[in-house]
Amino acid sequence: MKKLVLLTMMLFAFVGFAVAQQKAEIKFDKVTHNFGRFSEKNPVQECTFTFTNVGQAPLVINQAMATCGCTVPSYPKTPIKPGEKGEIKVTYNGKDKFPGHFKKTITIYTNGTTEITRIYVEGIMEEAK
């Protein structure tokens, strides 16, 4: 009887451990977008980063933060099921910024095995002539 109880407890512990190991995981198609050269007359640039949940559990993006207010990320607020894709849209606004090269970082916080992921936008804003 003791062996049966012990065996049952070990089985429940193993199943609980196995279920706890199932986590979400975010994988981006690309982590850098280059806007190239654009004029100061057209300072607003947009791009989309596509990702897939390659994990075994629903992926939740808790937050997406840019390094400054000129870069604004927009991300899905609902969980992404395993195997499904999602998008993060990034808008860069160079109005009232100095012309030249820029590189901005967007930090993504998730419930995945890799909790923090960074994506980047860069480009060269040329002076209006």
PDB file of C-alpha atoms in Angstrom:
ATOM      1  CA  MET A   1       0.000   0.000   0.000  1.00  0.00           C
ATOM      2  CA  LYS A   2       2.823   2.409   0.877  1.00  0.00           C
ATOM      3  CA  LYS A   3       4.488   1.669  -2.450  1.00  0.00           C
ATOM      4  CA  LEU A   4       1.262   2.439  -4.319  1.00  0.00           C
ATOM      5  CA  VAL A   5       0.838   5.795  -2.529  1.00  0.00           C
ATOM      6  CA  LEU A   6       4.486   6.676  -3.107  1.00  0.00           C
ATOM      7  CA  LEU A   7       4.245   5.715  -6.774  1.00  0.00           C
ATOM      8  CA  THR A   8       1.079   7.783  -7.204  1.00  0.00           C
ATOM      9  CA  MET A   9       2.689  10.817  -5.564  1.00  0.00           C
ATOM     10  CA  MET A  10       5.752  10.495  -7.791  1.00  0.00           C
ATOM     11  CA  LEU A  11       3.531  10.255 -10.879  1.00  0.00           C
ATOM     12  CA  PHE A  12       1.658  13.458  -9.925  1.00  0.00           C
ATOM     13  CA  ALA A  13       4.939  15.245  -9.242  1.00  0.00           C
ATOM     14  CA  PHE A  14       6.336  14.179 -12.619  1.00  0.00           C
ATOM     15  CA  VAL A  15       3.195  15.258 -14.505  1.00  0.00           C
ATOM     16  CA  GLY A  16       3.176  18.598 -12.652  1.00  0.00           C
ATOM     17  CA  PHE A  17       6.826  19.146 -13.508  1.00  0.00           C
ATOM     18  CA  ALA A  18       6.231  18.292 -17.178  1.00  0.00           C
ATOM     19  CA  VAL A  19       3.296  20.709 -17.430  1.00  0.00           C
ATOM     20  CA  ALA A  20       5.290  23.460 -15.729  1.00  0.00           C
ATOM     21  CA  GLN A  21       8.021  23.096 -18.355  1.00  0.00           C
ATOM     22  CA  GLN A  22       5.669  24.077 -21.172  1.00  0.00           C
ATOM     23  CA  LYS A  23       6.457  27.705 -21.925  1.00  0.00           C
ATOM     24  CA  ALA A  24       5.900  30.160 -24.701  1.00  0.00           C
ATOM     25  CA  GLU A  25       8.765  31.331 -26.889  1.00  0.00           C
ATOM     26  CA  ILE A  26       8.870  34.309 -29.248  1.00  0.00           C
ATOM     27  CA  LYS A  27      10.817  34.118 -32.514  1.00  0.00           C
ATOM     28  CA  PHE A  28      11.047  37.104 -34.849  1.00  0.00           C
ATOM     29  CA  ASP A  29      11.421  36.803 -38.636  1.00  0.00           C
ATOM     30  CA  LYS A  30      13.939  39.660 -38.364  1.00  0.00           C
ATOM     31  CA  VAL A  31      15.139  41.759 -35.427  1.00  0.00           C
ATOM     32  CA  THR A  32      16.359  44.848 -37.317  1.00  0.00           C
ATOM     33  CA  HIS A  33      14.563  47.059 -39.818  1.00  0.00           C
ATOM     34  CA  ASN A  34      16.470  49.649 -41.815  1.00  0.00           C
ATOM     35  CA  PHE A  35      14.345  52.507 -43.151  1.00  0.00           C
ATOM     36  CA  GLY A  36      17.222  53.528 -45.406  1.00  0.00           C
ATOM     37  CA  ARG A  37      17.477  57.186 -46.383  1.00  0.00           C
ATOM     38  CA  PHE A  38      14.462  59.458 -46.063  1.00  0.00           C
ATOM     39  CA  SER A  39      13.916  63.197 -46.065  1.00  0.00           C
ATOM     40  CA  GLU A  40      13.335  65.398 -43.079  1.00  0.00           C
ATOM     41  CA  LYS A  41      10.208  66.517 -45.009  1.00  0.00           C
ATOM     42  CA  ASN A  42       8.760  63.018 -44.476  1.00  0.00           C
ATOM     43  CA  PRO A  43       9.930  62.276 -40.898  1.00  0.00           C
ATOM     44  CA  VAL A  44       7.368  59.597 -39.959  1.00  0.00           C
ATOM     45  CA  GLN A  45       8.393  56.055 -40.898  1.00  0.00           C
ATOM     46  CA  GLU A  46       6.594  52.810 -40.060  1.00  0.00           C
ATOM     47  CA  CYS A  47       7.479  49.129 -40.172  1.00  0.00           C
ATOM     48  CA  THR A  48       6.129  45.808 -38.948  1.00  0.00           C
ATOM     49  CA  PHE A  49       7.994  43.013 -37.180  1.00  0.00           C
ATOM     50  CA  THR A  50       6.408  39.572 -37.529  1.00  0.00           C
ATOM     51  CA  PHE A  51       6.943  36.934 -34.860  1.00  0.00           C
ATOM     52  CA  THR A  52       5.825  33.364 -34.151  1.00  0.00           C
ATOM     53  CA  ASN A  53       5.125  31.665 -30.851  1.00  0.00           C
ATOM     54  CA  VAL A  54       7.367  28.599 -31.253  1.00  0.00           C
ATOM     55  CA  GLY A  55       6.717  27.472 -27.677  1.00  0.00           C
ATOM     56  CA  GLN A  56       4.157  25.089 -26.177  1.00  0.00           C
ATOM     57  CA  ALA A  57       2.064  27.616 -24.202  1.00  0.00           C
ATOM     58  CA  PRO A  58       0.245  30.855 -25.085  1.00  0.00           C
ATOM     59  CA  LEU A  59       2.594  33.829 -25.499  1.00  0.00           C
ATOM     60  CA  VAL A  60       1.725  37.050 -23.681  1.00  0.00           C
ATOM     61  CA  ILE A  61       3.531  40.278 -24.480  1.00  0.00           C
ATOM     62  CA  ASN A  62       3.507  42.183 -21.217  1.00  0.00           C
ATOM     63  CA  GLN A  63       5.125  45.351 -22.499  1.00  0.00           C
ATOM     64  CA  ALA A  64       7.035  46.854 -25.427  1.00  0.00           C
ATOM     65  CA  MET A  65       9.184  49.902 -24.655  1.00  0.00           C
ATOM     66  CA  ALA A  66      11.287  52.084 -26.937  1.00  0.00           C
ATOM     67  CA  THR A  67      14.437  53.950 -25.954  1.00  0.00           C
ATOM     68  CA  CYS A  68      12.807  57.338 -26.585  1.00  0.00           C
ATOM     69  CA  GLY A  69       9.455  58.970 -27.318  1.00  0.00           C
ATOM     70  CA  CYS A  70      10.203  59.308 -31.027  1.00  0.00           C
ATOM     71  CA  THR A  71       9.731  55.552 -31.460  1.00  0.00           C
ATOM     72  CA  VAL A  72       6.372  54.008 -30.602  1.00  0.00           C
ATOM     73  CA  PRO A  73       5.694  50.237 -30.671  1.00  0.00           C
ATOM     74  CA  SER A  74       2.205  48.771 -30.950  1.00  0.00           C
ATOM     75  CA  TYR A  75       1.769  45.119 -29.938  1.00  0.00           C
ATOM     76  CA  PRO A  76      -1.049  42.561 -29.528  1.00  0.00           C
ATOM     77  CA  LYS A  77      -2.693  42.600 -26.107  1.00  0.00           C
ATOM     78  CA  THR A  78      -4.227  39.113 -26.436  1.00  0.00           C
ATOM     79  CA  PRO A  79      -2.275  35.851 -25.994  1.00  0.00           C
ATOM     80  CA  ILE A  80      -0.725  34.313 -29.115  1.00  0.00           C
ATOM     81  CA  LYS A  81      -1.373  30.554 -29.272  1.00  0.00           C
ATOM     82  CA  PRO A  82       1.479  28.100 -29.941  1.00  0.00           C
ATOM     83  CA  GLY A  83       2.356  28.091 -33.640  1.00  0.00           C
ATOM     84  CA  GLU A  84       0.504  31.336 -34.365  1.00  0.00           C
ATOM     85  CA  LYS A  85       1.998  34.576 -35.677  1.00  0.00           C
ATOM     86  CA  GLY A  86       1.685  38.122 -34.410  1.00  0.00           C
ATOM     87  CA  GLU A  87       2.928  41.580 -35.335  1.00  0.00           C
ATOM     88  CA  ILE A  88       4.593  44.476 -33.600  1.00  0.00           C
ATOM     89  CA  LYS A  89       4.212  47.737 -35.479  1.00  0.00           C
ATOM     90  CA  VAL A  90       6.834  50.415 -34.906  1.00  0.00           C
ATOM     91  CA  THR A  91       6.479  54.089 -35.814  1.00  0.00           C
ATOM     92  CA  TYR A  92       9.512  56.364 -35.862  1.00  0.00           C
ATOM     93  CA  ASN A  93       8.864  60.128 -35.856  1.00  0.00           C
ATOM     94  CA  GLY A  94      11.967  62.179 -36.658  1.00  0.00           C
ATOM     95  CA  LYS A  95      10.163  65.539 -36.499  1.00  0.00           C
ATOM     96  CA  ASP A  96      12.286  68.102 -34.649  1.00  0.00           C
ATOM     97  CA  LYS A  97      15.192  65.615 -34.474  1.00  0.00           C
ATOM     98  CA  PHE A  98      18.651  66.205 -35.904  1.00  0.00           C
ATOM     99  CA  PRO A  99      19.201  64.779 -39.375  1.00  0.00           C
ATOM    100  CA  GLY A 100      21.607  61.884 -39.652  1.00  0.00           C
ATOM    101  CA  HIS A 101      21.875  58.246 -38.699  1.00  0.00           C
ATOM    102  CA  PHE A 102      19.756  56.854 -35.871  1.00  0.00           C
ATOM    103  CA  LYS A 103      19.296  53.447 -34.292  1.00  0.00           C
ATOM    104  CA  LYS A 104      16.508  52.867 -31.782  1.00  0.00           C
ATOM    105  CA  THR A 105      15.919  49.861 -29.554  1.00  0.00           C
ATOM    106  CA  ILE A 106      12.521  48.397 -28.702  1.00  0.00           C
ATOM    107  CA  THR A 107      12.543  46.037 -25.715  1.00  0.00           C
ATOM    108  CA  ILE A 108       9.843  43.343 -25.655  1.00  0.00           C
ATOM    109  CA  TYR A 109       8.857  41.761 -22.304  1.00  0.00           C
ATOM    110  CA  THR A 110       7.026  38.401 -22.520  1.00  0.00           C
ATOM    111  CA  ASN A 111       6.099  35.358 -20.477  1.00  0.00           C
ATOM    112  CA  GLY A 112       8.355  33.234 -22.717  1.00  0.00           C
ATOM    113  CA  THR A 113      11.465  31.255 -21.946  1.00  0.00           C
ATOM    114  CA  THR A 114      13.394  34.306 -23.143  1.00  0.00           C
ATOM    115  CA  GLU A 115      11.585  36.991 -21.172  1.00  0.00           C
ATOM    116  CA  ILE A 116      13.307  39.984 -22.779  1.00  0.00           C
ATOM    117  CA  THR A 117      13.890  40.378 -26.515  1.00  0.00           C
ATOM    118  CA  ARG A 118      15.152  43.439 -28.358  1.00  0.00           C
ATOM    119  CA  ILE A 119      14.308  44.603 -31.857  1.00  0.00           C
ATOM    120  CA  TYR A 120      15.835  47.591 -33.648  1.00  0.00           C
ATOM    121  CA  VAL A 121      14.940  50.260 -36.190  1.00  0.00           C
ATOM    122  CA  GLU A 122      17.516  52.404 -37.904  1.00  0.00           C
ATOM    123  CA  GLY A 123      17.919  54.716 -40.822  1.00  0.00           C
ATOM    124  CA  ILE A 124      19.317  58.000 -42.081  1.00  0.00           C
ATOM    125  CA  MET A 125      17.155  61.092 -42.017  1.00  0.00           C
ATOM    126  CA  GLU A 126      18.528  63.564 -44.528  1.00  0.00           C
ATOM    127  CA  GLU A 127      18.271  67.314 -44.150  1.00  0.00           C
ATOM    128  CA  ALA A 128      15.434  68.887 -46.166  1.00  0.00           C
ATOM    129  CA  LYS A 129      16.675  70.899 -49.124  1.00  0.00           C
TER     130      LYS A 129
END
